[in-house]
Amino acid sequence: MEHLVEHMRTSYHSVHEPMCGICKKHCRSYESLREHLIGPLPKQECKSIFSIRGCRFCLTILDSPNARRVHQERCQLSGGQLASFANLGLRDSLTIDNGYARGRQVVALACKMVGGGSDGSLDLCARVCLVDENENIIFHTYVKPPIPVTNYRYETTGIRPEYLRDATPLRQVQKKIQDFLCNGEPMWKIRPRGGKARILVGHNLDHDLDRLQLEYPAGMMRDTAKYPPLMKTSKLSNSLKYLTQAYLGYDIQTGMQDPCEDCVAAMRLYTRMRSQNHTMEDYPLASDPQNRNNFASWRQSELERMSPEEMFAISKSDYYCWCLDS
């Protein structure tokens, strides 16, 4: 029991973790759960049941092979309708709300970089796109970098010099996007719960915002590169290309890469993670003051008398689960 208490103290198991639908094992990430079910050394009992009744995208266990077939067809998304993005013209539908919208608004952002500096290795934002929760493109433009471009990386970006000649200056794009995200609220007043500021979704957002010279509160960002359930078992980030193929069932970034396509993929990953049906709790985070002493050392004797189920009931998550946005 002493070892179990110590394990629960450091593992932060909670109702928000991915869990095997067969043996109820708790996993820190979906990659860990995937290895448990279909990895090189899976649990054989779980593997055999999963091969018959498991969805290979969301890793849910269904009631029957037929239910699995119907579910998996619905779970696998298509990227075919995104092909038209490559020839998309400039678009600007960014507006500031005068009143409070119903529920927190969510937008996804992605950029494409060209190269600057003597060797072309310095990332410069040259194209940016935002989509709303319904996958409508609300902003798309080419961006004129503040320093000369030395490598257009045409093979992956599809960007030519003439596209940037009369493009919108970076500072103007940065202000427009920042005003749209803050949605009329001062930066210092933005808070994770309530308010008008928009939730920002993306992949490796810190890099994109840095290249846009834009600041935004971390509590308002949902980054698919840093969300613990979507990370590797080594706690490193997965690529957006891998996450889209593994969890949504289609391929992106196969030729010239399009930021609008990346926006849609990130938004779909976010909405899928947000739709997880977890038990709602008043204080779901281990960092909440109400949970500070749940596994305090002075409670050791009391904790050792608890059953594993009782300990699990007071164990809280060490990350913000996106289901809490719903």
mmCIF file of C-alpha atoms in Angstrom:
data_model
loop_
_atom_site.group_PDB
_atom_site.id
_atom_site.type_symbol
_atom_site.label_atom_id
_atom_site.label_comp_id
_atom_site.label_asym_id
_atom_site.label_seq_id
_atom_site.Cartn_x
_atom_site.Cartn_y
_atom_site.Cartn_z
ATOM 1 C CA MET A 1 0.000 0.000 0.000
ATOM 2 C CA GLU A 2 2.899 2.339 0.666
ATOM 3 C CA HIS A 3 4.110 1.840 -2.907
ATOM 4 C CA LEU A 4 0.570 2.288 -4.284
ATOM 5 C CA VAL A 5 0.149 5.562 -2.416
ATOM 6 C CA GLU A 6 3.460 6.830 -3.783
ATOM 7 C CA HIS A 7 2.451 5.779 -7.296
ATOM 8 C CA MET A 8 -0.875 7.616 -7.055
ATOM 9 C CA ARG A 9 0.875 10.658 -5.607
ATOM 10 C CA THR A 10 3.131 11.006 -8.663
ATOM 11 C CA SER A 11 1.037 9.559 -11.522
ATOM 12 C CA TYR A 12 -1.927 11.999 -11.446
ATOM 13 C CA HIS A 13 -4.336 9.325 -12.677
ATOM 14 C CA SER A 14 -7.795 10.767 -13.306
ATOM 15 C CA VAL A 15 -11.054 10.299 -15.171
ATOM 16 C CA HIS A 16 -9.568 12.449 -17.955
ATOM 17 C CA GLU A 17 -6.858 9.966 -18.937
ATOM 18 C CA PRO A 18 -7.198 7.629 -21.934
ATOM 19 C CA MET A 19 -8.301 4.230 -20.645
ATOM 20 C CA CYS A 20 -8.446 0.758 -22.166
ATOM 21 C CA GLY A 21 -12.089 -0.152 -22.707
ATOM 22 C CA ILE A 22 -11.298 -3.807 -22.018
ATOM 23 C CA CYS A 23 -9.024 -4.116 -18.987
ATOM 24 C CA LYS A 24 -9.554 -0.496 -17.746
ATOM 25 C CA LYS A 25 -5.820 0.255 -17.693
ATOM 26 C CA HIS A 26 -5.104 3.986 -17.383
ATOM 27 C CA CYS A 27 -2.633 5.416 -19.894
ATOM 28 C CA ARG A 28 -0.919 8.796 -19.952
ATOM 29 C CA SER A 29 -1.508 9.251 -23.685
ATOM 30 C CA TYR A 30 -3.366 7.745 -26.603
ATOM 31 C CA GLU A 31 -0.018 6.577 -27.977
ATOM 32 C CA SER A 32 0.497 4.593 -24.775
ATOM 33 C CA LEU A 33 -3.005 3.151 -25.142
ATOM 34 C CA ARG A 34 -2.322 2.334 -28.800
ATOM 35 C CA GLU A 35 0.847 0.437 -27.810
ATOM 36 C CA HIS A 36 -1.140 -1.412 -25.138
ATOM 37 C CA LEU A 37 -3.716 -2.511 -27.742
ATOM 38 C CA ILE A 38 -1.804 -2.961 -31.009
ATOM 39 C CA GLY A 39 1.847 -2.172 -30.301
ATOM 40 C CA PRO A 40 4.881 -4.467 -30.598
ATOM 41 C CA LEU A 41 4.172 -5.970 -27.163
ATOM 42 C CA PRO A 42 0.426 -5.576 -26.598
ATOM 43 C CA LYS A 43 -1.671 -7.220 -23.903
ATOM 44 C CA GLN A 44 -2.840 -10.249 -25.871
ATOM 45 C CA GLU A 45 -6.349 -10.441 -24.410
ATOM 46 C CA CYS A 46 -6.965 -6.764 -25.183
ATOM 47 C CA LYS A 47 -5.389 -7.078 -28.632
ATOM 48 C CA SER A 48 -7.651 -9.952 -29.662
ATOM 49 C CA ILE A 49 -10.831 -8.149 -28.573
ATOM 50 C CA PHE A 50 -9.679 -4.836 -30.075
ATOM 51 C CA SER A 51 -8.990 -6.481 -33.443
ATOM 52 C CA ILE A 52 -12.674 -7.468 -33.613
ATOM 53 C CA ARG A 53 -14.485 -4.617 -31.869
ATOM 54 C CA GLY A 54 -12.015 -1.701 -31.640
ATOM 55 C CA CYS A 55 -11.915 1.552 -33.659
ATOM 56 C CA ARG A 56 -8.391 2.131 -34.911
ATOM 57 C CA PHE A 57 -8.840 5.913 -34.899
ATOM 58 C CA CYS A 58 -10.377 6.820 -31.530
ATOM 59 C CA LEU A 59 -9.440 3.464 -29.877
ATOM 60 C CA THR A 60 -12.985 2.969 -28.560
ATOM 61 C CA ILE A 61 -14.289 -0.564 -27.961
ATOM 62 C CA LEU A 62 -17.695 -1.150 -29.574
ATOM 63 C CA ASP A 63 -20.362 -3.730 -28.721
ATOM 64 C CA SER A 64 -20.066 -5.801 -31.897
ATOM 65 C CA PRO A 65 -18.074 -6.054 -35.153
ATOM 66 C CA ASN A 66 -20.998 -4.481 -37.013
ATOM 67 C CA ALA A 67 -21.175 -1.565 -34.568
ATOM 68 C CA ARG A 68 -17.431 -1.150 -35.030
ATOM 69 C CA ARG A 69 -17.792 -0.987 -38.833
ATOM 70 C CA VAL A 70 -20.523 1.680 -38.649
ATOM 71 C CA HIS A 71 -18.619 3.687 -36.016
ATOM 72 C CA GLN A 72 -15.281 3.548 -37.848
ATOM 73 C CA GLU A 73 -16.836 4.768 -41.095
ATOM 74 C CA ARG A 74 -18.120 7.785 -39.184
ATOM 75 C CA CYS A 75 -14.894 8.227 -37.213
ATOM 76 C CA GLN A 76 -12.651 8.295 -40.289
ATOM 77 C CA LEU A 77 -12.765 11.762 -41.805
ATOM 78 C CA SER A 78 -11.891 12.816 -45.320
ATOM 79 C CA GLY A 79 -9.517 15.500 -46.513
ATOM 80 C CA GLY A 80 -10.795 15.437 -50.090
ATOM 81 C CA GLN A 81 -12.812 18.638 -49.793
ATOM 82 C CA LEU A 82 -9.668 20.487 -48.728
ATOM 83 C CA ALA A 83 -8.020 20.200 -52.145
ATOM 84 C CA SER A 84 -9.466 23.543 -53.250
ATOM 85 C CA PHE A 85 -7.461 25.399 -50.575
ATOM 86 C CA ALA A 86 -4.385 25.503 -52.800
ATOM 87 C CA ASN A 87 -5.982 28.073 -55.127
ATOM 88 C CA LEU A 88 -7.741 30.028 -52.392
ATOM 89 C CA GLY A 89 -7.735 33.785 -52.785
ATOM 90 C CA LEU A 90 -7.186 36.302 -49.994
ATOM 91 C CA ARG A 91 -9.936 36.437 -47.402
ATOM 92 C CA ASP A 92 -10.667 38.617 -44.379
ATOM 93 C CA SER A 93 -13.806 38.067 -42.297
ATOM 94 C CA LEU A 94 -12.300 38.999 -38.930
ATOM 95 C CA THR A 95 -14.775 40.928 -36.790
ATOM 96 C CA ILE A 96 -14.903 42.057 -33.171
ATOM 97 C CA ASP A 97 -18.090 41.086 -31.310
ATOM 98 C CA ASN A 98 -19.938 43.912 -29.600
ATOM 99 C CA GLY A 99 -21.664 41.567 -27.164
ATOM 100 C CA TYR A 100 -20.931 38.238 -25.557
ATOM 101 C CA ALA A 101 -21.446 35.335 -27.941
ATOM 102 C CA ARG A 102 -23.077 32.155 -26.671
ATOM 103 C CA GLY A 103 -20.200 30.029 -25.421
ATOM 104 C CA ARG A 104 -16.509 30.550 -25.949
ATOM 105 C CA GLN A 105 -15.604 30.978 -29.635
ATOM 106 C CA VAL A 106 -12.823 28.793 -31.051
ATOM 107 C CA VAL A 107 -10.551 29.496 -34.031
ATOM 108 C CA ALA A 108 -7.579 27.613 -35.474
ATOM 109 C CA LEU A 109 -4.435 29.250 -36.830
ATOM 110 C CA ALA A 110 -1.590 27.974 -39.016
ATOM 111 C CA CYS A 111 1.294 29.624 -40.858
ATOM 112 C CA LYS A 112 3.684 28.683 -43.639
ATOM 113 C CA MET A 113 7.272 29.806 -43.397
ATOM 114 C CA VAL A 114 9.844 30.872 -45.933
ATOM 115 C CA GLY A 115 13.551 31.209 -45.169
ATOM 116 C CA GLY A 116 15.588 34.261 -44.246
ATOM 117 C CA GLY A 117 19.177 34.888 -43.242
ATOM 118 C CA SER A 118 22.343 34.058 -45.143
ATOM 119 C CA ASP A 119 21.587 30.327 -45.324
ATOM 120 C CA GLY A 120 17.785 30.570 -45.547
ATOM 121 C CA SER A 121 17.269 28.706 -42.282
ATOM 122 C CA LEU A 122 15.520 31.512 -40.377
ATOM 123 C CA ASP A 123 11.747 30.944 -40.413
ATOM 124 C CA LEU A 124 9.742 33.925 -41.667
ATOM 125 C CA CYS A 125 5.945 33.859 -41.774
ATOM 126 C CA ALA A 126 4.799 34.323 -45.373
ATOM 127 C CA ARG A 127 1.254 32.964 -45.298
ATOM 128 C CA VAL A 128 -1.324 32.709 -42.529
ATOM 129 C CA CYS A 129 -4.801 31.230 -42.256
ATOM 130 C CA LEU A 130 -7.545 31.113 -39.618
ATOM 131 C CA VAL A 131 -10.633 28.903 -39.661
ATOM 132 C CA ASP A 132 -13.626 28.840 -37.357
ATOM 133 C CA GLU A 133 -15.113 25.837 -35.584
ATOM 134 C CA ASN A 134 -17.218 24.998 -38.651
ATOM 135 C CA GLU A 135 -14.049 24.875 -40.811
ATOM 136 C CA ASN A 136 -14.955 28.100 -42.620
ATOM 137 C CA ILE A 137 -11.932 30.142 -43.648
ATOM 138 C CA ILE A 138 -12.254 33.519 -41.943
ATOM 139 C CA PHE A 139 -8.802 34.926 -42.699
ATOM 140 C CA HIS A 140 -6.190 34.058 -45.291
ATOM 141 C CA THR A 141 -3.389 36.242 -46.572
ATOM 142 C CA TYR A 142 0.206 36.329 -47.718
ATOM 143 C CA VAL A 143 2.522 38.176 -45.356
ATOM 144 C CA LYS A 144 5.429 40.429 -46.271
ATOM 145 C CA PRO A 145 8.318 39.497 -43.936
ATOM 146 C CA PRO A 146 10.235 42.317 -42.226
ATOM 147 C CA ILE A 147 13.581 41.116 -43.654
ATOM 148 C CA PRO A 148 14.550 39.826 -47.126
ATOM 149 C CA VAL A 149 13.599 36.268 -48.071
ATOM 150 C CA THR A 150 16.562 34.131 -49.167
ATOM 151 C CA ASN A 151 14.766 30.801 -49.614
ATOM 152 C CA TYR A 152 11.120 30.574 -50.666
ATOM 153 C CA ARG A 153 11.050 26.795 -50.025
ATOM 154 C CA TYR A 154 8.801 26.512 -53.066
ATOM 155 C CA GLU A 155 8.700 22.695 -53.053
ATOM 156 C CA THR A 156 6.731 22.687 -49.795
ATOM 157 C CA THR A 157 5.241 26.206 -49.556
ATOM 158 C CA GLY A 158 4.312 26.891 -53.195
ATOM 159 C CA ILE A 159 5.169 30.537 -52.516
ATOM 160 C CA ARG A 160 6.778 32.619 -55.281
ATOM 161 C CA PRO A 161 8.463 36.045 -54.939
ATOM 162 C CA GLU A 162 5.586 37.815 -56.703
ATOM 163 C CA TYR A 163 3.133 36.549 -54.054
ATOM 164 C CA LEU A 164 4.931 38.567 -51.374
ATOM 165 C CA ARG A 165 5.753 41.677 -53.412
ATOM 166 C CA ASP A 166 2.509 43.467 -52.497
ATOM 167 C CA ALA A 167 1.583 41.292 -49.512
ATOM 168 C CA THR A 168 0.238 42.663 -46.221
ATOM 169 C CA PRO A 169 3.063 43.811 -43.889
ATOM 170 C CA LEU A 170 3.703 41.553 -40.895
ATOM 171 C CA ARG A 171 2.884 44.235 -38.308
ATOM 172 C CA GLN A 172 -0.520 44.864 -39.897
ATOM 173 C CA VAL A 173 -1.359 41.133 -39.970
ATOM 174 C CA GLN A 174 -0.191 40.737 -36.376
ATOM 175 C CA LYS A 175 -2.417 43.563 -35.106
ATOM 176 C CA LYS A 176 -5.452 42.340 -37.036
ATOM 177 C CA ILE A 177 -5.137 38.791 -35.670
ATOM 178 C CA GLN A 178 -4.417 39.936 -32.111
ATOM 179 C CA ASP A 179 -7.441 42.249 -32.066
ATOM 180 C CA PHE A 180 -9.615 39.434 -33.413
ATOM 181 C CA LEU A 181 -8.413 36.936 -30.792
ATOM 182 C CA CYS A 182 -8.800 39.362 -27.874
ATOM 183 C CA ASN A 183 -12.268 40.240 -29.226
ATOM 184 C CA GLY A 184 -12.478 43.601 -27.495
ATOM 185 C CA GLU A 185 -10.907 42.530 -24.197
ATOM 186 C CA PRO A 186 -7.629 44.006 -22.938
ATOM 187 C CA MET A 187 -4.839 41.425 -22.852
ATOM 188 C CA TRP A 188 -4.371 41.761 -19.095
ATOM 189 C CA LYS A 189 -8.061 41.098 -18.472
ATOM 190 C CA ILE A 190 -8.328 37.842 -20.461
ATOM 191 C CA ARG A 191 -9.066 34.818 -18.266
ATOM 192 C CA PRO A 192 -9.431 31.117 -19.151
ATOM 193 C CA ARG A 193 -13.044 30.869 -17.969
ATOM 194 C CA GLY A 194 -15.640 33.390 -19.111
ATOM 195 C CA GLY A 195 -15.028 36.559 -21.072
ATOM 196 C CA LYS A 196 -15.115 37.254 -24.794
ATOM 197 C CA ALA A 197 -11.584 36.359 -25.923
ATOM 198 C CA ARG A 198 -11.374 33.450 -28.333
ATOM 199 C CA ILE A 199 -9.755 30.053 -27.767
ATOM 200 C CA LEU A 200 -6.862 29.583 -30.195
ATOM 201 C CA VAL A 201 -6.195 26.104 -31.635
ATOM 202 C CA GLY A 202 -3.126 25.063 -33.615
ATOM 203 C CA HIS A 203 -0.061 22.862 -33.818
ATOM 204 C CA ASN A 204 3.187 24.198 -32.319
ATOM 205 C CA LEU A 205 1.478 27.520 -31.649
ATOM 206 C CA ASP A 206 4.424 29.001 -29.776
ATOM 207 C CA HIS A 207 6.486 28.943 -32.984
ATOM 208 C CA ASP A 208 3.712 30.392 -35.163
ATOM 209 C CA LEU A 209 2.949 33.190 -32.699
ATOM 210 C CA ASP A 210 6.645 33.959 -32.296
ATOM 211 C CA ARG A 211 7.031 34.328 -36.067
ATOM 212 C CA LEU A 212 3.954 36.563 -36.123
ATOM 213 C CA GLN A 213 5.430 38.581 -33.220
ATOM 214 C CA LEU A 214 2.130 38.023 -31.421
ATOM 215 C CA GLU A 215 1.461 37.360 -27.738
ATOM 216 C CA TYR A 216 -1.531 35.485 -26.358
ATOM 217 C CA PRO A 217 -2.240 33.972 -22.912
ATOM 218 C CA ALA A 218 -1.201 30.322 -22.627
ATOM 219 C CA GLY A 219 -4.482 29.518 -20.876
ATOM 220 C CA MET A 220 -6.356 30.429 -24.059
ATOM 221 C CA MET A 221 -4.307 28.198 -26.377
ATOM 222 C CA ARG A 222 -5.039 24.578 -27.313
ATOM 223 C CA ASP A 223 -1.885 23.187 -28.901
ATOM 224 C CA THR A 224 -2.087 19.706 -30.434
ATOM 225 C CA ALA A 225 1.722 19.482 -30.222
ATOM 226 C CA LYS A 226 1.690 19.931 -26.429
ATOM 227 C CA TYR A 227 -1.556 18.271 -25.331
ATOM 228 C CA PRO A 228 -0.435 15.321 -23.127
ATOM 229 C CA PRO A 229 -2.947 12.743 -24.483
ATOM 230 C CA LEU A 230 -1.704 13.395 -28.045
ATOM 231 C CA MET A 231 2.031 13.241 -27.269
ATOM 232 C CA LYS A 232 4.402 10.312 -27.672
ATOM 233 C CA THR A 233 5.085 7.962 -24.770
ATOM 234 C CA SER A 234 8.480 9.691 -24.558
ATOM 235 C CA LYS A 235 6.580 12.972 -23.891
ATOM 236 C CA LEU A 236 7.796 14.434 -27.188
ATOM 237 C CA SER A 237 5.413 15.977 -29.708
ATOM 238 C CA ASN A 238 3.897 14.097 -32.610
ATOM 239 C CA SER A 239 3.754 15.805 -35.993
ATOM 240 C CA LEU A 240 0.432 17.171 -37.205
ATOM 241 C CA LYS A 241 0.785 14.911 -40.246
ATOM 242 C CA TYR A 242 0.989 11.817 -38.005
ATOM 243 C CA LEU A 243 -1.855 12.906 -35.699
ATOM 244 C CA THR A 244 -4.156 13.543 -38.653
ATOM 245 C CA GLN A 245 -3.405 10.169 -40.211
ATOM 246 C CA ALA A 246 -3.641 8.226 -36.927
ATOM 247 C CA TYR A 247 -6.658 9.895 -35.312
ATOM 248 C CA LEU A 248 -8.639 11.341 -38.230
ATOM 249 C CA GLY A 249 -7.815 8.800 -40.915
ATOM 250 C CA TYR A 250 -6.581 10.905 -43.818
ATOM 251 C CA ASP A 251 -3.291 12.351 -45.094
ATOM 252 C CA ILE A 252 -2.105 15.962 -45.157
ATOM 253 C CA GLN A 253 1.131 17.694 -46.212
ATOM 254 C CA THR A 254 1.674 15.240 -49.057
ATOM 255 C CA GLY A 255 3.016 17.816 -51.523
ATOM 256 C CA MET A 256 2.883 21.573 -51.286
ATOM 257 C CA GLN A 257 1.659 22.315 -47.780
ATOM 258 C CA ASP A 258 -1.343 24.521 -47.168
ATOM 259 C CA PRO A 259 -1.925 26.361 -43.867
ATOM 260 C CA CYS A 260 -5.713 26.133 -44.318
ATOM 261 C CA GLU A 261 -5.435 22.347 -44.448
ATOM 262 C CA ASP A 262 -3.342 22.418 -41.260
ATOM 263 C CA CYS A 263 -5.943 24.654 -39.574
ATOM 264 C CA VAL A 264 -8.757 22.229 -40.353
ATOM 265 C CA ALA A 265 -6.722 19.226 -39.143
ATOM 266 C CA ALA A 266 -5.863 20.952 -35.844
ATOM 267 C CA MET A 267 -9.494 22.032 -35.344
ATOM 268 C CA ARG A 268 -10.746 18.496 -36.002
ATOM 269 C CA LEU A 269 -8.287 17.055 -33.500
ATOM 270 C CA TYR A 270 -9.357 19.640 -30.940
ATOM 271 C CA THR A 271 -13.088 18.993 -31.379
ATOM 272 C CA ARG A 272 -12.519 15.231 -31.189
ATOM 273 C CA MET A 273 -10.579 15.581 -27.932
ATOM 274 C CA ARG A 274 -13.126 18.065 -26.562
ATOM 275 C CA SER A 275 -15.997 15.658 -27.237
ATOM 276 C CA GLN A 276 -14.571 13.013 -24.856
ATOM 277 C CA ASN A 277 -17.308 11.950 -22.459
ATOM 278 C CA HIS A 278 -15.594 12.331 -19.089
ATOM 279 C CA THR A 279 -17.139 12.626 -15.648
ATOM 280 C CA MET A 280 -17.543 16.288 -14.774
ATOM 281 C CA GLU A 281 -15.925 17.453 -11.536
ATOM 282 C CA ASP A 282 -16.110 20.755 -9.680
ATOM 283 C CA TYR A 283 -12.339 20.834 -9.182
ATOM 284 C CA PRO A 284 -10.728 18.639 -11.854
ATOM 285 C CA LEU A 285 -7.095 19.769 -11.609
ATOM 286 C CA ALA A 286 -4.432 18.690 -9.140
ATOM 287 C CA SER A 287 -3.350 22.348 -9.021
ATOM 288 C CA ASP A 288 -6.764 23.499 -7.741
ATOM 289 C CA PRO A 289 -6.413 24.699 -4.120
ATOM 290 C CA GLN A 290 -9.152 22.286 -3.032
ATOM 291 C CA ASN A 291 -6.971 19.331 -4.114
ATOM 292 C CA ARG A 292 -3.654 20.540 -2.730
ATOM 293 C CA ASN A 293 -3.613 18.146 0.232
ATOM 294 C CA ASN A 294 -5.210 15.092 -1.402
ATOM 295 C CA PHE A 295 -1.949 13.134 -1.236
ATOM 296 C CA ALA A 296 -0.082 15.165 1.376
ATOM 297 C CA SER A 297 2.591 13.246 3.263
ATOM 298 C CA TRP A 298 0.861 13.903 6.611
ATOM 299 C CA ARG A 299 -2.103 11.860 5.304
ATOM 300 C CA GLN A 300 0.068 8.792 4.614
ATOM 301 C CA SER A 301 -1.552 6.517 7.209
ATOM 302 C CA GLU A 302 -5.054 7.518 6.115
ATOM 303 C CA LEU A 303 -4.180 6.983 2.431
ATOM 304 C CA GLU A 304 -2.751 3.522 3.093
ATOM 305 C CA ARG A 305 -6.091 2.463 4.576
ATOM 306 C CA MET A 306 -7.958 3.518 1.420
ATOM 307 C CA SER A 307 -8.930 1.138 -1.347
ATOM 308 C CA PRO A 308 -7.476 1.756 -4.843
ATOM 309 C CA GLU A 309 -10.934 2.988 -5.939
ATOM 310 C CA GLU A 310 -11.053 5.514 -3.101
ATOM 311 C CA MET A 311 -7.577 6.778 -3.948
ATOM 312 C CA PHE A 312 -8.488 7.100 -7.599
ATOM 313 C CA ALA A 313 -11.548 9.157 -6.642
ATOM 314 C CA ILE A 314 -9.368 11.850 -5.047
ATOM 315 C CA SER A 315 -6.621 11.709 -7.704
ATOM 316 C CA LYS A 316 -6.803 14.646 -10.123
ATOM 317 C CA SER A 317 -5.308 15.473 -13.497
ATOM 318 C CA ASP A 318 -2.076 17.453 -13.871
ATOM 319 C CA TYR A 319 -3.203 18.907 -17.223
ATOM 320 C CA TYR A 320 -6.269 20.783 -18.455
ATOM 321 C CA CYS A 321 -8.496 18.344 -20.320
ATOM 322 C CA TRP A 322 -10.119 19.889 -23.397
ATOM 323 C CA CYS A 323 -13.453 18.249 -22.493
ATOM 324 C CA LEU A 324 -13.716 21.057 -19.921
ATOM 325 C CA ASP A 325 -14.209 23.527 -22.798
ATOM 326 C CA SER A 326 -17.541 21.949 -23.734
#
